[in-house]
Amino acid sequence: MSKIATLEFDGKKYEFPVTVGTEDEIGIDIKKLRGEAGLITLDPGYKNTGSCESAITFLDGEKGILRYRGYAIEDLAEKADFLEVAYLLIFGELPNKEKLEKFTHDIKEQSQVDEEMKKILDGFPKSAHPMGVLSSLTSALIAFNPSSVDVSSEQDMYNAIVKILGKFPVLAAWTLRKKHSLPLNYGDDTLGYVENLHKMMFEKPGKTYKVDKAVIDALDKLLILHADHEQNCSTSTVRMVGSSHAGLFASISAGISALWGPLHGGANQAVIEMLERIKEDGGDTHKFMEKAKDKEDPFRLMGFGHRVYKNFDPRAKIIKKSADEVLGKLGVEDPVLDIAKGLEKKALEDDYFVKRKLYPNVDFYSGIIYRALGIPVEMFTVMFALGRLPGWIAQWREMRLKKEPIGRPRQIYIGENLRDFKPLGSR
Ligand code: CMC
């Protein structure tokens, strides 16, 4: 039997249908609220607003559960590779061998970028942050692939999807190479997606490219852990921009900008910078904990807290274990790993953090692994974007296939009432 929610306002009762998800999450469908009762809901930061029904990712913040299309993140991180997970997120099922081969082939076919794009990249100063460059290049890609904007069939959509999956790693690698004055290169068709990305980022002119398998495995796992996270800030941005039918690449470009911020994906860079600062300051974690708790001080413990996870972030658990393994395998000793562990221990015992249910999030330990893999700090958030790309695509595709209406929230106006205009001379 379908459930009904009743709202009483100004002595009148209104009934609204209730939607129940497959994991028993309940949402009141308030589409008719304004039409019937003249009311809107007010929820800055959308802390309690469901923007869509989605079949892609399930997460339970209280229990620390994360699943892509019904598969536990722990299983996928351990047993699948990044392109399999990308296929799963986008198309809903794990691919069989033939489907994965075709998908991989179609992506490889699209891994060239128009040479003219190099001129655009050339216009950026070397000091430019890679996230800004990547967002701009992704947007510029539209000019060279105009057919990717108008997606009137699933085939059009598929073509746009394999194009962005093919070209995005090239753009990401080029942002790094430009910063480090290395020649812009292309990948190698014989390598897997992640190894190819790594090669494009790190191969040196005149040197044979070689990489430890442990590096590629660790990178693959990190990309999987970041691949989707339901309606977070950047994904909501992708869906919002896509809802105006601006096209996949424009939507992704906007998502990259949203991800850049330190409260979202930019936290991975901010965490390492914070840990370095603590180390240089003598390693006094207590002092920084006190700063984070002081409401007069803008300092926050980066990599801690999450809008949805109020128990633990399952990605952080996997990454913490992985950090120990990767650093061990590669023989890397990083003093900030000990500082991070000390900080975590203190925070988990501290009243302020316990009361507010603040736990380490995905970004707390990821930077330590990226650094051990030789990835420069300013590229950390780009790595997050590379991982999140399949999630953004899946969410955009779902939104377009469901023919969702353009995103357009309402507001409660709190400004001036009607005023008489005064000419410039009399103000
Ligand atoms: N350090 C100190 N205090 C914190 C922190 C922190 N990292 N995070 C939250 N708080 C406090 C906050 O001041 C507030 O206290 P009070 O109730 O006394 O006003 C309370 O905890 C609730 O915080 P909030 O800002 O209302 O929570 P939110 O859901 O709006 O923000 C967050 C979530 C992730 C933006 C926030 O926890 C934060 O800024 N964390 C640090 C940045 C970070 O690590 N971001 C990465 C998120 S995970 C990767 C991703 O998917 O983007």
mmCIF file of C-alpha atoms in Angstrom, residues 44-344:
data_model
loop_
_atom_site.group_PDB
_atom_site.id
_atom_site.type_symbol
_atom_site.label_atom_id
_atom_site.label_comp_id
_atom_site.label_asym_id
_atom_site.label_seq_id
_atom_site.Cartn_x
_atom_site.Cartn_y
_atom_site.Cartn_z
ATOM 1 C CA PRO A 44 20.278 25.691 2.352
ATOM 2 C CA GLY A 45 23.048 23.337 1.249
ATOM 3 C CA TYR A 46 20.350 20.729 0.426
ATOM 4 C CA LYS A 47 21.170 18.955 3.685
ATOM 5 C CA ASN A 48 17.813 17.206 3.649
ATOM 6 C CA THR A 49 16.670 17.444 0.056
ATOM 7 C CA GLY A 50 16.516 14.559 -2.389
ATOM 8 C CA SER A 51 17.085 15.971 -5.872
ATOM 9 C CA CYS A 52 16.341 12.770 -7.783
ATOM 10 C CA GLU A 53 15.615 9.067 -7.679
ATOM 11 C CA SER A 54 18.753 7.215 -8.715
ATOM 12 C CA ALA A 55 19.682 3.560 -9.273
ATOM 13 C CA ILE A 56 23.457 4.099 -9.367
ATOM 14 C CA THR A 57 24.984 4.404 -5.886
ATOM 15 C CA PHE A 58 23.648 3.564 -2.452
ATOM 16 C CA LEU A 59 25.232 4.879 0.683
ATOM 17 C CA ASP A 60 24.165 4.644 4.288
ATOM 18 C CA GLY A 61 26.042 7.229 6.302
ATOM 19 C CA GLU A 62 24.985 5.825 9.663
ATOM 20 C CA LYS A 63 26.140 2.289 8.887
ATOM 21 C CA GLY A 64 29.150 3.258 6.717
ATOM 22 C CA ILE A 65 27.871 1.427 3.618
ATOM 23 C CA LEU A 66 28.788 2.315 0.033
ATOM 24 C CA ARG A 67 27.636 0.294 -2.977
ATOM 25 C CA TYR A 68 27.823 0.874 -6.718
ATOM 26 C CA ARG A 69 24.811 -0.675 -8.500
ATOM 27 C CA GLY A 70 24.346 -3.022 -5.526
ATOM 28 C CA TYR A 71 27.988 -4.171 -5.285
ATOM 29 C CA ALA A 72 29.902 -3.446 -2.058
ATOM 30 C CA ILE A 73 32.758 -0.971 -2.494
ATOM 31 C CA GLU A 74 35.035 -3.351 -0.561
ATOM 32 C CA ASP A 75 34.442 -6.088 -3.194
ATOM 33 C CA LEU A 76 34.859 -3.805 -6.173
ATOM 34 C CA ALA A 77 38.060 -2.244 -4.819
ATOM 35 C CA GLU A 78 39.511 -5.704 -4.254
ATOM 36 C CA LYS A 79 38.268 -7.658 -7.283
ATOM 37 C CA ALA A 80 37.390 -5.347 -10.192
ATOM 38 C CA ASP A 81 39.417 -2.962 -12.315
ATOM 39 C CA PHE A 82 38.624 0.662 -13.011
ATOM 40 C CA LEU A 83 37.126 0.251 -16.493
ATOM 41 C CA GLU A 84 34.888 -2.601 -15.318
ATOM 42 C CA VAL A 85 33.646 -0.350 -12.539
ATOM 43 C CA ALA A 86 33.182 2.520 -15.008
ATOM 44 C CA TYR A 87 31.061 0.253 -17.228
ATOM 45 C CA LEU A 88 29.081 -0.956 -14.215
ATOM 46 C CA LEU A 89 28.323 2.570 -13.029
ATOM 47 C CA ILE A 90 27.373 3.880 -16.457
ATOM 48 C CA PHE A 91 25.396 0.940 -17.866
ATOM 49 C CA GLY A 92 24.152 -0.752 -14.677
ATOM 50 C CA GLU A 93 25.721 -4.232 -14.955
ATOM 51 C CA LEU A 94 29.229 -5.646 -14.794
ATOM 52 C CA PRO A 95 30.388 -6.249 -18.370
ATOM 53 C CA ASN A 96 31.152 -9.721 -19.723
ATOM 54 C CA LYS A 97 34.458 -10.206 -21.567
ATOM 55 C CA GLU A 98 33.117 -9.164 -25.003
ATOM 56 C CA LYS A 99 31.358 -6.089 -23.679
ATOM 57 C CA LEU A 100 34.439 -4.970 -21.760
ATOM 58 C CA GLU A 101 36.659 -5.519 -24.800
ATOM 59 C CA LYS A 102 34.346 -3.460 -27.017
ATOM 60 C CA PHE A 103 34.107 -0.689 -24.410
ATOM 61 C CA THR A 104 37.895 -0.623 -23.993
ATOM 62 C CA HIS A 105 38.407 -0.639 -27.775
ATOM 63 C CA ASP A 106 35.903 2.203 -28.330
ATOM 64 C CA ILE A 107 37.598 4.321 -25.659
ATOM 65 C CA LYS A 108 41.053 3.702 -27.145
ATOM 66 C CA GLU A 109 39.723 4.729 -30.573
ATOM 67 C CA GLN A 110 38.875 8.106 -29.038
ATOM 68 C CA SER A 111 42.103 8.774 -27.230
ATOM 69 C CA GLN A 112 43.418 11.451 -29.594
ATOM 70 C CA VAL A 113 42.958 15.132 -28.888
ATOM 71 C CA ASP A 114 42.910 17.729 -31.669
ATOM 72 C CA GLU A 115 46.403 19.225 -32.034
ATOM 73 C CA GLU A 116 44.864 22.711 -31.883
ATOM 74 C CA MET A 117 44.097 22.030 -28.225
ATOM 75 C CA LYS A 118 47.813 22.366 -27.547
ATOM 76 C CA LYS A 119 47.601 26.057 -28.428
ATOM 77 C CA ILE A 120 44.912 26.536 -25.775
ATOM 78 C CA LEU A 121 47.043 24.758 -23.196
ATOM 79 C CA ASP A 122 49.978 26.902 -24.245
ATOM 80 C CA GLY A 123 48.043 30.027 -23.293
ATOM 81 C CA PHE A 124 48.062 29.096 -19.606
ATOM 82 C CA PRO A 125 50.903 30.201 -17.329
ATOM 83 C CA LYS A 126 52.837 27.300 -15.768
ATOM 84 C CA SER A 127 51.658 28.518 -12.360
ATOM 85 C CA ALA A 128 47.999 27.788 -13.247
ATOM 86 C CA HIS A 129 46.330 25.223 -10.990
ATOM 87 C CA PRO A 130 45.819 21.957 -12.918
ATOM 88 C CA MET A 131 42.113 21.819 -11.937
ATOM 89 C CA GLY A 132 41.432 25.175 -13.620
ATOM 90 C CA VAL A 133 43.361 24.077 -16.697
ATOM 91 C CA LEU A 134 41.562 20.722 -16.824
ATOM 92 C CA SER A 135 38.137 22.311 -16.506
ATOM 93 C CA SER A 136 38.954 24.791 -19.295
ATOM 94 C CA LEU A 137 40.382 22.123 -21.604
ATOM 95 C CA THR A 138 37.348 19.883 -21.047
ATOM 96 C CA SER A 139 35.105 22.767 -22.005
ATOM 97 C CA ALA A 140 37.300 23.610 -25.018
ATOM 98 C CA LEU A 141 36.953 20.015 -26.191
ATOM 99 C CA ILE A 142 33.349 20.814 -27.160
ATOM 100 C CA ALA A 143 34.526 23.107 -29.957
ATOM 101 C CA PHE A 144 36.434 20.217 -31.526
ATOM 102 C CA ASN A 145 33.649 17.677 -30.971
ATOM 103 C CA PRO A 146 30.418 19.625 -31.499
ATOM 104 C CA SER A 147 28.432 16.471 -32.269
ATOM 105 C CA SER A 148 28.831 15.367 -28.648
ATOM 106 C CA VAL A 149 26.415 18.069 -27.440
ATOM 107 C CA ASP A 150 23.182 17.014 -29.136
ATOM 108 C CA VAL A 151 22.413 13.562 -27.799
ATOM 109 C CA SER A 152 19.112 12.516 -29.252
ATOM 110 C CA SER A 153 19.718 8.761 -29.157
ATOM 111 C CA GLU A 154 21.454 6.302 -26.852
ATOM 112 C CA GLN A 155 24.074 5.807 -29.585
ATOM 113 C CA ASP A 156 24.834 9.562 -29.596
ATOM 114 C CA MET A 157 25.162 9.350 -25.850
ATOM 115 C CA TYR A 158 27.477 6.342 -26.058
ATOM 116 C CA ASN A 159 29.673 8.174 -28.593
ATOM 117 C CA ALA A 160 29.992 11.196 -26.290
ATOM 118 C CA ILE A 161 30.779 8.913 -23.331
ATOM 119 C CA VAL A 162 33.619 6.973 -24.979
ATOM 120 C CA LYS A 163 35.011 10.240 -26.350
ATOM 121 C CA ILE A 164 35.324 11.846 -22.918
ATOM 122 C CA LEU A 165 36.679 8.640 -21.357
ATOM 123 C CA GLY A 166 39.293 8.452 -24.121
ATOM 124 C CA LYS A 167 40.354 12.098 -24.155
ATOM 125 C CA PHE A 168 40.158 13.018 -20.454
ATOM 126 C CA PRO A 169 43.321 11.133 -19.384
ATOM 127 C CA VAL A 170 45.224 12.857 -22.198
ATOM 128 C CA LEU A 171 44.074 16.272 -20.970
ATOM 129 C CA ALA A 172 44.913 15.385 -17.359
ATOM 130 C CA ALA A 173 48.389 14.183 -18.349
ATOM 131 C CA TRP A 174 48.987 17.278 -20.462
ATOM 132 C CA THR A 175 48.137 19.623 -17.569
ATOM 133 C CA LEU A 176 50.880 17.935 -15.566
ATOM 134 C CA ARG A 177 53.388 17.845 -18.439
ATOM 135 C CA LYS A 178 52.866 21.511 -19.235
ATOM 136 C CA LYS A 179 53.519 22.419 -15.590
ATOM 137 C CA HIS A 180 56.750 20.416 -15.620
ATOM 138 C CA SER A 181 57.912 21.567 -19.098
ATOM 139 C CA LEU A 182 57.667 18.059 -20.567
ATOM 140 C CA PRO A 183 56.700 17.437 -24.215
ATOM 141 C CA LEU A 184 53.009 16.699 -24.757
ATOM 142 C CA ASN A 185 52.601 13.041 -25.602
ATOM 143 C CA TYR A 186 50.054 10.321 -26.336
ATOM 144 C CA GLY A 187 49.426 6.950 -24.794
ATOM 145 C CA ASP A 188 50.155 3.416 -25.871
ATOM 146 C CA ASP A 189 47.262 1.318 -27.206
ATOM 147 C CA THR A 190 48.712 -1.870 -25.782
ATOM 148 C CA LEU A 191 48.473 -0.703 -22.169
ATOM 149 C CA GLY A 192 45.462 -0.852 -19.847
ATOM 150 C CA TYR A 193 43.549 2.365 -19.070
ATOM 151 C CA VAL A 194 45.290 3.167 -15.789
ATOM 152 C CA GLU A 195 48.783 2.169 -16.888
ATOM 153 C CA ASN A 196 48.316 4.231 -20.026
ATOM 154 C CA LEU A 197 47.300 7.214 -17.911
ATOM 155 C CA HIS A 198 50.375 6.727 -15.742
ATOM 156 C CA LYS A 199 52.627 6.455 -18.786
ATOM 157 C CA MET A 200 51.237 9.645 -20.307
ATOM 158 C CA MET A 201 51.775 11.474 -17.030
ATOM 159 C CA PHE A 202 55.268 10.271 -16.199
ATOM 160 C CA GLU A 203 57.219 9.049 -19.245
ATOM 161 C CA LYS A 204 60.378 11.061 -19.809
ATOM 162 C CA PRO A 205 61.830 11.915 -23.227
ATOM 163 C CA GLY A 206 64.605 9.524 -24.240
ATOM 164 C CA LYS A 207 63.846 7.110 -21.396
ATOM 165 C CA THR A 208 62.091 3.737 -21.622
ATOM 166 C CA TYR A 209 58.855 3.880 -19.626
ATOM 167 C CA LYS A 210 58.748 1.348 -16.784
ATOM 168 C CA VAL A 211 56.419 1.125 -13.820
ATOM 169 C CA ASP A 212 56.035 -1.135 -10.797
ATOM 170 C CA LYS A 213 52.790 -3.164 -10.939
ATOM 171 C CA ALA A 214 52.113 -2.190 -7.303
ATOM 172 C CA VAL A 215 51.868 1.447 -8.424
ATOM 173 C CA ILE A 216 49.238 0.714 -11.086
ATOM 174 C CA ASP A 217 47.256 -1.542 -8.740
ATOM 175 C CA ALA A 218 47.205 1.129 -6.046
ATOM 176 C CA LEU A 219 46.176 3.809 -8.538
ATOM 177 C CA ASP A 220 43.436 1.573 -9.951
ATOM 178 C CA LYS A 221 42.052 1.017 -6.460
ATOM 179 C CA LEU A 222 42.092 4.739 -5.636
ATOM 180 C CA LEU A 223 40.235 5.557 -8.855
ATOM 181 C CA ILE A 224 37.578 2.921 -8.052
ATOM 182 C CA LEU A 225 37.105 4.296 -4.535
ATOM 183 C CA HIS A 226 36.460 7.761 -5.962
ATOM 184 C CA ALA A 227 34.304 6.640 -8.908
ATOM 185 C CA ASP A 228 30.902 7.688 -7.584
ATOM 186 C CA HIS A 229 29.334 9.040 -4.437
ATOM 187 C CA GLU A 230 25.714 9.793 -5.336
ATOM 188 C CA GLN A 231 24.512 13.426 -5.134
ATOM 189 C CA ASN A 232 27.652 15.185 -3.850
ATOM 190 C CA CYS A 233 28.514 18.785 -4.799
ATOM 191 C CA SER A 234 30.266 18.076 -8.130
ATOM 192 C CA THR A 235 27.808 15.375 -9.224
ATOM 193 C CA SER A 236 24.844 17.599 -8.435
ATOM 194 C CA THR A 237 26.601 20.284 -10.476
ATOM 195 C CA VAL A 238 27.021 17.884 -13.409
ATOM 196 C CA ARG A 239 23.324 16.945 -13.235
ATOM 197 C CA MET A 240 22.271 20.590 -12.853
ATOM 198 C CA VAL A 241 24.301 21.811 -15.849
ATOM 199 C CA GLY A 242 23.291 18.735 -17.868
ATOM 200 C CA SER A 243 19.628 19.377 -17.072
ATOM 201 C CA SER A 244 19.767 22.453 -19.340
ATOM 202 C CA HIS A 245 20.962 20.087 -22.139
ATOM 203 C CA ALA A 246 24.322 21.889 -22.280
ATOM 204 C CA GLY A 247 26.038 18.611 -23.210
ATOM 205 C CA LEU A 248 28.214 16.067 -21.448
ATOM 206 C CA PHE A 249 31.568 17.831 -21.772
ATOM 207 C CA ALA A 250 30.184 21.184 -20.500
ATOM 208 C CA SER A 251 28.586 19.369 -17.567
ATOM 209 C CA ILE A 252 31.839 17.573 -16.719
ATOM 210 C CA SER A 253 33.796 20.821 -17.010
ATOM 211 C CA ALA A 254 31.450 22.389 -14.434
ATOM 212 C CA GLY A 255 31.797 19.291 -12.227
ATOM 213 C CA ILE A 256 35.581 19.686 -12.253
ATOM 214 C CA SER A 257 35.230 23.280 -11.017
ATOM 215 C CA ALA A 258 32.916 22.149 -8.208
ATOM 216 C CA LEU A 259 35.294 19.358 -7.222
ATOM 217 C CA TRP A 260 38.225 21.790 -7.034
ATOM 218 C CA GLY A 261 37.094 23.399 -3.748
ATOM 219 C CA PRO A 262 38.858 22.405 -0.489
ATOM 220 C CA LEU A 263 35.572 21.377 1.144
ATOM 221 C CA HIS A 264 35.112 18.781 -1.627
ATOM 222 C CA GLY A 265 37.804 17.104 -3.787
ATOM 223 C CA GLY A 266 40.375 19.813 -3.105
ATOM 224 C CA ALA A 267 40.579 18.433 0.443
ATOM 225 C CA ASN A 268 43.133 15.810 -0.643
ATOM 226 C CA GLN A 269 45.640 18.543 -1.508
ATOM 227 C CA ALA A 270 44.655 20.525 1.602
ATOM 228 C CA VAL A 271 45.255 17.474 3.842
ATOM 229 C CA ILE A 272 48.858 16.993 2.733
ATOM 230 C CA GLU A 273 49.524 20.713 3.011
ATOM 231 C CA MET A 274 48.049 20.639 6.532
ATOM 232 C CA LEU A 275 50.123 17.587 7.566
ATOM 233 C CA GLU A 276 53.277 19.230 6.189
ATOM 234 C CA ARG A 277 52.449 22.376 8.132
ATOM 235 C CA ILE A 278 52.048 20.353 11.337
ATOM 236 C CA LYS A 279 55.357 18.566 10.653
ATOM 237 C CA GLU A 280 57.220 21.828 10.023
ATOM 238 C CA ASP A 281 55.670 23.281 13.175
ATOM 239 C CA GLY A 282 57.259 20.488 15.231
ATOM 240 C CA GLY A 283 54.528 17.834 14.945
ATOM 241 C CA ASP A 284 52.321 19.149 17.776
ATOM 242 C CA THR A 285 48.983 17.600 16.746
ATOM 243 C CA HIS A 286 47.299 18.824 19.945
ATOM 244 C CA LYS A 287 47.852 22.440 18.946
ATOM 245 C CA PHE A 288 46.164 21.909 15.562
ATOM 246 C CA MET A 289 43.294 19.979 17.125
ATOM 247 C CA GLU A 290 42.647 22.968 19.383
ATOM 248 C CA LYS A 291 42.767 25.297 16.367
ATOM 249 C CA ALA A 292 40.214 23.110 14.553
ATOM 250 C CA LYS A 293 37.879 23.262 17.563
ATOM 251 C CA ASP A 294 38.216 27.027 18.007
ATOM 252 C CA LYS A 295 35.195 28.667 16.357
ATOM 253 C CA GLU A 296 37.114 31.969 16.039
ATOM 254 C CA ASP A 297 39.817 30.210 13.985
ATOM 255 C CA PRO A 298 38.974 29.416 10.331
ATOM 256 C CA PHE A 299 41.246 26.331 10.476
ATOM 257 C CA ARG A 300 39.467 22.982 10.001
ATOM 258 C CA LEU A 301 40.905 19.537 10.291
ATOM 259 C CA MET A 302 41.061 18.766 6.582
ATOM 260 C CA GLY A 303 40.089 15.224 5.613
ATOM 261 C CA PHE A 304 37.731 15.039 8.584
ATOM 262 C CA GLY A 305 33.947 15.158 8.555
ATOM 263 C CA HIS A 306 31.413 14.325 5.921
ATOM 264 C CA ARG A 307 27.939 15.518 5.048
ATOM 265 C CA VAL A 308 26.572 11.992 4.881
ATOM 266 C CA TYR A 309 28.916 9.657 6.806
ATOM 267 C CA LYS A 310 28.241 9.940 10.533
ATOM 268 C CA ASN A 311 29.922 6.700 11.602
ATOM 269 C CA PHE A 312 32.889 6.069 9.334
ATOM 270 C CA ASP A 313 33.686 6.524 5.654
ATOM 271 C CA PRO A 314 34.207 2.994 4.251
ATOM 272 C CA ARG A 315 36.540 4.404 1.593
ATOM 273 C CA ALA A 316 38.787 5.859 4.303
ATOM 274 C CA LYS A 317 39.058 2.435 5.962
ATOM 275 C CA ILE A 318 40.197 0.814 2.702
ATOM 276 C CA ILE A 319 42.598 3.655 1.918
ATOM 277 C CA LYS A 320 44.203 3.642 5.371
ATOM 278 C CA LYS A 321 44.971 -0.078 5.002
ATOM 279 C CA SER A 322 46.147 0.482 1.453
ATOM 280 C CA ALA A 323 48.458 3.344 2.546
ATOM 281 C CA ASP A 324 50.359 0.997 4.860
ATOM 282 C CA GLU A 325 50.576 -1.688 2.141
ATOM 283 C CA VAL A 326 51.627 0.635 -0.689
ATOM 284 C CA LEU A 327 54.258 2.484 1.304
ATOM 285 C CA GLY A 328 55.587 -0.890 2.511
ATOM 286 C CA LYS A 329 55.710 -2.389 -1.006
ATOM 287 C CA LEU A 330 57.387 0.661 -2.483
ATOM 288 C CA GLY A 331 59.745 1.051 0.446
ATOM 289 C CA VAL A 332 58.607 4.639 1.016
ATOM 290 C CA GLU A 333 58.772 6.188 4.462
ATOM 291 C CA ASP A 334 56.641 9.255 4.874
ATOM 292 C CA PRO A 335 56.733 10.956 8.280
ATOM 293 C CA VAL A 336 53.366 12.583 7.671
ATOM 294 C CA LEU A 337 51.729 9.120 7.740
ATOM 295 C CA ASP A 338 52.562 8.922 11.451
ATOM 296 C CA ILE A 339 51.316 12.455 12.004
ATOM 297 C CA ALA A 340 48.056 11.526 10.213
ATOM 298 C CA LYS A 341 47.606 8.406 12.340
ATOM 299 C CA GLY A 342 48.315 10.366 15.533
ATOM 300 C CA LEU A 343 45.848 13.054 14.526
ATOM 301 C CA GLU A 344 43.179 10.470 13.723
#
